[in-house]
C-alpha positions as MATLAB code, in Angstrom:
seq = 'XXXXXXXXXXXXXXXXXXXXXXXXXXXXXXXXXXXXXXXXXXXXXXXXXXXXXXXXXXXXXXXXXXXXXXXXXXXXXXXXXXXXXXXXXXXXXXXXXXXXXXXXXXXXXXXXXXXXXXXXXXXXXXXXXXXXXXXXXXXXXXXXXXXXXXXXXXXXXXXXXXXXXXXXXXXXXXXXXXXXXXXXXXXXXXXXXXXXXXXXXXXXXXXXXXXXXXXXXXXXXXXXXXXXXXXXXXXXXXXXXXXXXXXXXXXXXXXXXXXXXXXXXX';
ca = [
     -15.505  -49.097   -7.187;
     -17.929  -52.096   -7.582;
     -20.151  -51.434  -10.752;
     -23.326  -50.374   -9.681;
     -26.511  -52.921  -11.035;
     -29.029  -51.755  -13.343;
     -31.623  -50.987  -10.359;
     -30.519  -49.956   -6.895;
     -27.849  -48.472   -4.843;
     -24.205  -50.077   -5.361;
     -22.153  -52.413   -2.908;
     -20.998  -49.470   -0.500;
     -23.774  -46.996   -1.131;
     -24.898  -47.368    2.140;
     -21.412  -46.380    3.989;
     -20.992  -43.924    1.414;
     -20.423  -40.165    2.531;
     -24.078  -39.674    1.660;
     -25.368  -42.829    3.338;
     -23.560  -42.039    6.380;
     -25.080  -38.234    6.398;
     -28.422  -39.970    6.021;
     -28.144  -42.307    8.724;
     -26.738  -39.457   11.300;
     -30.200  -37.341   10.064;
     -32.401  -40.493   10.774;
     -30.831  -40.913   14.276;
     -31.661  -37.411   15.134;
     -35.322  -37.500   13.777;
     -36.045  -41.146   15.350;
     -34.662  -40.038   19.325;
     -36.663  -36.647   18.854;
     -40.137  -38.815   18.839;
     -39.023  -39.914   22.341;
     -38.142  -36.351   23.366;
     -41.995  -35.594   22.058;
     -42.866  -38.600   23.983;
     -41.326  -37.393   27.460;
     -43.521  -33.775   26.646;
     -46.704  -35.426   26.330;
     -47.007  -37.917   29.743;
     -48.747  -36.299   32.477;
     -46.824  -33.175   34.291;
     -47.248  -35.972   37.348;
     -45.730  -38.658   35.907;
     -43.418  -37.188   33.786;
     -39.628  -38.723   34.158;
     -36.757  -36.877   35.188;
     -34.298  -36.077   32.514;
     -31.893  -38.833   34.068;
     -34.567  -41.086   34.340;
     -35.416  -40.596   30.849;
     -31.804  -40.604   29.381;
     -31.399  -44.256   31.802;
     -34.261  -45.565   29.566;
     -33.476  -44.134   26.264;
     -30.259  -44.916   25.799;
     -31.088  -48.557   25.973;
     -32.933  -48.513   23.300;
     -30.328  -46.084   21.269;
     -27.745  -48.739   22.350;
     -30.313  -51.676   20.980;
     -31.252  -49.592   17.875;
     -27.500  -48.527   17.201;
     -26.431  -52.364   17.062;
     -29.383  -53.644   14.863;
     -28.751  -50.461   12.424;
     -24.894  -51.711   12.080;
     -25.893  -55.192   11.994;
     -28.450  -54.745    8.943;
     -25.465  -51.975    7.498;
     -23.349  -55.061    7.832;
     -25.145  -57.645    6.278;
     -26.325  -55.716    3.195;
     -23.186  -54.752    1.933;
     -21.993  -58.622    1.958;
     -23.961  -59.209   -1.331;
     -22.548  -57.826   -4.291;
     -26.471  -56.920   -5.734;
     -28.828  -54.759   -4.384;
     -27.647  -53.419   -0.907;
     -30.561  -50.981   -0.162;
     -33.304  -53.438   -0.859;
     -32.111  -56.172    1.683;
     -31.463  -53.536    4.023;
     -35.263  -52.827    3.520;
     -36.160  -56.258    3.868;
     -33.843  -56.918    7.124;
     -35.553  -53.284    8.345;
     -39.048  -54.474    7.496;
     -38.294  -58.031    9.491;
     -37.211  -55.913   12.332;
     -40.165  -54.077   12.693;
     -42.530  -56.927   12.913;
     -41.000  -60.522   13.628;
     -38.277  -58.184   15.129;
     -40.665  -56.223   16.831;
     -42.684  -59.685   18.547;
     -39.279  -61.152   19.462;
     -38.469  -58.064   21.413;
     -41.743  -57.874   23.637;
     -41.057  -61.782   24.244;
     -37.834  -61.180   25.497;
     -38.777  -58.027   27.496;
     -41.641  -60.183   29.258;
     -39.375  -63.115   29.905;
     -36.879  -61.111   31.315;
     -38.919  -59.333   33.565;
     -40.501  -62.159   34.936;
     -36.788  -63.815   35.866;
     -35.836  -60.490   37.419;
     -38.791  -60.446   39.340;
     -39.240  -64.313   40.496;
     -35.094  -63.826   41.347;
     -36.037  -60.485   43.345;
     -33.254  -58.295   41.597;
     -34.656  -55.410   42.590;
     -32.242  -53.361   40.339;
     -32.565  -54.956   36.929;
     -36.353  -54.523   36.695;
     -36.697  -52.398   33.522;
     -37.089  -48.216   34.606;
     -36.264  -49.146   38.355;
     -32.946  -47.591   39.134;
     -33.548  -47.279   42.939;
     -33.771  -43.262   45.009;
     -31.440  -41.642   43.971;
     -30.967  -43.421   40.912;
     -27.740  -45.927   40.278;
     -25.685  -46.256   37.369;
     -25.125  -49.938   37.916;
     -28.522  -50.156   38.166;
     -28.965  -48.763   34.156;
     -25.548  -51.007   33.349;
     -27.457  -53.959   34.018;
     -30.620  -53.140   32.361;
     -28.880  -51.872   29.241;
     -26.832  -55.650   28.850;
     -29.933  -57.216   29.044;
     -31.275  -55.539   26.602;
     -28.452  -55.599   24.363;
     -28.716  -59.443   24.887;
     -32.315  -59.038   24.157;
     -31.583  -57.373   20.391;
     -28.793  -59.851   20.024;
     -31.243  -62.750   20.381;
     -33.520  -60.823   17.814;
     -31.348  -60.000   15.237;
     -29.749  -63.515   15.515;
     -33.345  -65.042   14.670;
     -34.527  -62.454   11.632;
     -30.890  -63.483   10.086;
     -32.060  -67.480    9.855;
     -34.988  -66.574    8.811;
     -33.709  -64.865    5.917;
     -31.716  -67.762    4.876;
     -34.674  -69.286    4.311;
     -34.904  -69.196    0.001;
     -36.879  -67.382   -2.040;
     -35.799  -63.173   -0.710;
     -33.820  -62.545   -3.907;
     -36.721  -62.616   -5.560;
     -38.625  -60.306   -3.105;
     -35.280  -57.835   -3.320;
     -35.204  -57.979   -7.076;
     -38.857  -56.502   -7.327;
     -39.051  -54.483   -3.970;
     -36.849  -51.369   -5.260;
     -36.727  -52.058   -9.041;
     -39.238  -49.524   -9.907;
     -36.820  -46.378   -8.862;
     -34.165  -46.001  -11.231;
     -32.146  -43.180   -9.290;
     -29.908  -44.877   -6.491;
     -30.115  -41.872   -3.857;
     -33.570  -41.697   -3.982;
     -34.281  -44.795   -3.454;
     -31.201  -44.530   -0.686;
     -33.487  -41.965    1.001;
     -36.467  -43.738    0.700;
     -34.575  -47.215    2.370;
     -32.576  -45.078    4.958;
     -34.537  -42.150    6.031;
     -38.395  -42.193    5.055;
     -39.215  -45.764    5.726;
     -37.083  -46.088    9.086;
     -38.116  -42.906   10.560;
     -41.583  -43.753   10.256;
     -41.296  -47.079   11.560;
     -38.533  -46.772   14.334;
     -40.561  -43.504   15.476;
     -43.582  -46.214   16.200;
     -41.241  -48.974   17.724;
     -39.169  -46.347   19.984;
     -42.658  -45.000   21.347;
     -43.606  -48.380   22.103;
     -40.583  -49.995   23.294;
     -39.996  -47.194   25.716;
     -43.885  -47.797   26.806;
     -42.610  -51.315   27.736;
     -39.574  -51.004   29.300;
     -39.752  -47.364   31.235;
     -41.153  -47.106   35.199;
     -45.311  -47.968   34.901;
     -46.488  -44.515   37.193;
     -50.106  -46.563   38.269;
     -48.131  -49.821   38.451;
     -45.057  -49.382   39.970;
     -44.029  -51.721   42.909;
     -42.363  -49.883   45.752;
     -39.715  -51.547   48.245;
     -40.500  -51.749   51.732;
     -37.463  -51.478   54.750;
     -36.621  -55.363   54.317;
     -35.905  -54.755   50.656;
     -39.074  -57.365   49.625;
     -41.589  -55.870   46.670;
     -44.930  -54.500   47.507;
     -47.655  -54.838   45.311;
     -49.993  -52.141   44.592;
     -52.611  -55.188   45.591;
     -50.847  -55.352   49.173;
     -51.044  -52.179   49.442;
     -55.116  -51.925   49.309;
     -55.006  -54.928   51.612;
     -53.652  -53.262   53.838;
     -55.432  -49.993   53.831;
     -58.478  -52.206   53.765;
     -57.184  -54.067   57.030;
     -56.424  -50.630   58.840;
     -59.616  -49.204   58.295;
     -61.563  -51.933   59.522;
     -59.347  -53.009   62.603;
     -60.446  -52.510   66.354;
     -58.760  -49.145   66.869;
     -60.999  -47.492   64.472;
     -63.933  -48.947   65.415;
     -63.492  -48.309   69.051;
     -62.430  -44.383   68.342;
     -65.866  -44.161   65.826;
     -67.352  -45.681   68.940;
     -66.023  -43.006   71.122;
     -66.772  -39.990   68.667;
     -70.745  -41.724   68.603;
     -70.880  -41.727   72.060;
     -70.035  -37.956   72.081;
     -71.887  -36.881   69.359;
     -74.633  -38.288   71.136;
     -74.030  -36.773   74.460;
     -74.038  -33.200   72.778;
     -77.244  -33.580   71.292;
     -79.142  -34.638   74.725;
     -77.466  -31.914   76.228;
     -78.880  -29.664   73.453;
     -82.385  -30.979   73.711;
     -81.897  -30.596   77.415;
     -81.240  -26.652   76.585;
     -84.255  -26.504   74.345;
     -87.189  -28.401   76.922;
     -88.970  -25.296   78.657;
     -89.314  -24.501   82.173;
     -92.127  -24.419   84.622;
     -92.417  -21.959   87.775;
     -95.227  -23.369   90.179;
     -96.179  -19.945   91.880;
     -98.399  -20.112   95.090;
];
């Protein structure tokens, strides 16, 4: 075994048989926020459970292969594994995090301006396809690719080692600070990023385009257009016309009932 340094977790600590436990813990903790997610939209709106497992599992796909990735990385230097673990973790969850919403919105604006109906993020068609999610899930994995591909030139960029030489020194033990680097700090943050990612990327309930017989997307704005145009076209018009006229026509008959009567008697 590699000799462990005098702060920090060893070279391997991290696919160790307690690293591995801990990372299996933090996967179950992190998907339960979007469990607690799916319990707190609005009974209305709430997804199916195979709508919600289609948009999950993207981001447990995405999540899986950055976790690996960072695993994989770290335990290439021979010094501190945990704390550059920390550092690709913390990159993730902000340059990481900005990346991801870029690529999300460029994506989506292809897939729309192209008209693939199907690889519009939480659209899976009724009932709902599996090549649909297939296609959504590589383009998010190419997504995360793209991310983690950026965060790992940025840190060749000098001056980290410093930054991982003071980041974890303080804690002398090496599983606590392996707890603190791969189950406090990544439960709290992934918790936030799943919650938001999944905001992104699932079906908008107020928003959502819906597909017409010819396939094309309506708007929610062409749809008040043309609720607009129905209520003010000729038909109505000429029926409010009619139900005037009759309204009307009871009322004289009413005041007809109600004038009195005169006998002239001689």
């Amino acid at each position: 075994a590699a000799p462990r340094p005098a702060h920090g977790c060893g070279s391997g600590a991290l696919l160790g048989r307690f690293g591995v436990l801990l990372q299996a813990l933090l996967a179950v903790c992190a998907f339960s926020t979007l469990m607690l997610k799916r319990f707190k939209e609005p009974k209305e709106e709430r997804r199916p459970w195979r709508i919600w497992f289609y948009d999950t599992s993207k981001q447990a796909i995405g999540a899986l292969f950055i976790h690996f990735a960072n695993v994989f990385l770290s335990d290439l230097t021979e010094e501190d594994p945990c704390s550059l673990y920390l550092i690709n973790f913390i990159l993730d969850a902000t340059l990481g995090m900005l990346l991801i919403w870029l690529g999300v919105k460029v994506i989506s604006w292809i897939v729309q301006h192209k008209k693939y109906t199907y690889l519009v993020f939480g659209e899976y068609g009724d009932p709902p396809q599996a090549a649909a999610w297939i296609g959504q899930c590589i383009l998010y994995l190419l997504i995360m690719v793209f991310e983690k591909t950026v965060i790992s030139l940025v840190l060749l960029i000098p001056g980290w080692t410093k930054l991982q030489q003071i980041l974890l020194g303080y804690i002398p033990n090496p599983q606590l600070e392996l707890v603190l680097v791969m189950l406090i700090v990544p439960f709290i943050v992934n918790a936030i990023m799943f919650w938001v990612v999944d905001s992104l990327i699932m079906r908008k309930y107020k928003q959502k385009d819906t597909l017409d017989i010819n396939g094309s997307i309506e708007t929610p704005r062409a749809r008040r257009i043309e609720e607009s145009q129905v209520l003010l076209s000729p038909d109505m018009d000429f029926d409010q016309s009619e139900s005037d006229q009759d309204i009307s026509g009871l009322q004289g008959a009413n005041q007809k009932m109600k004038q009195p009567s005169y006998q002239v008697v001689i």
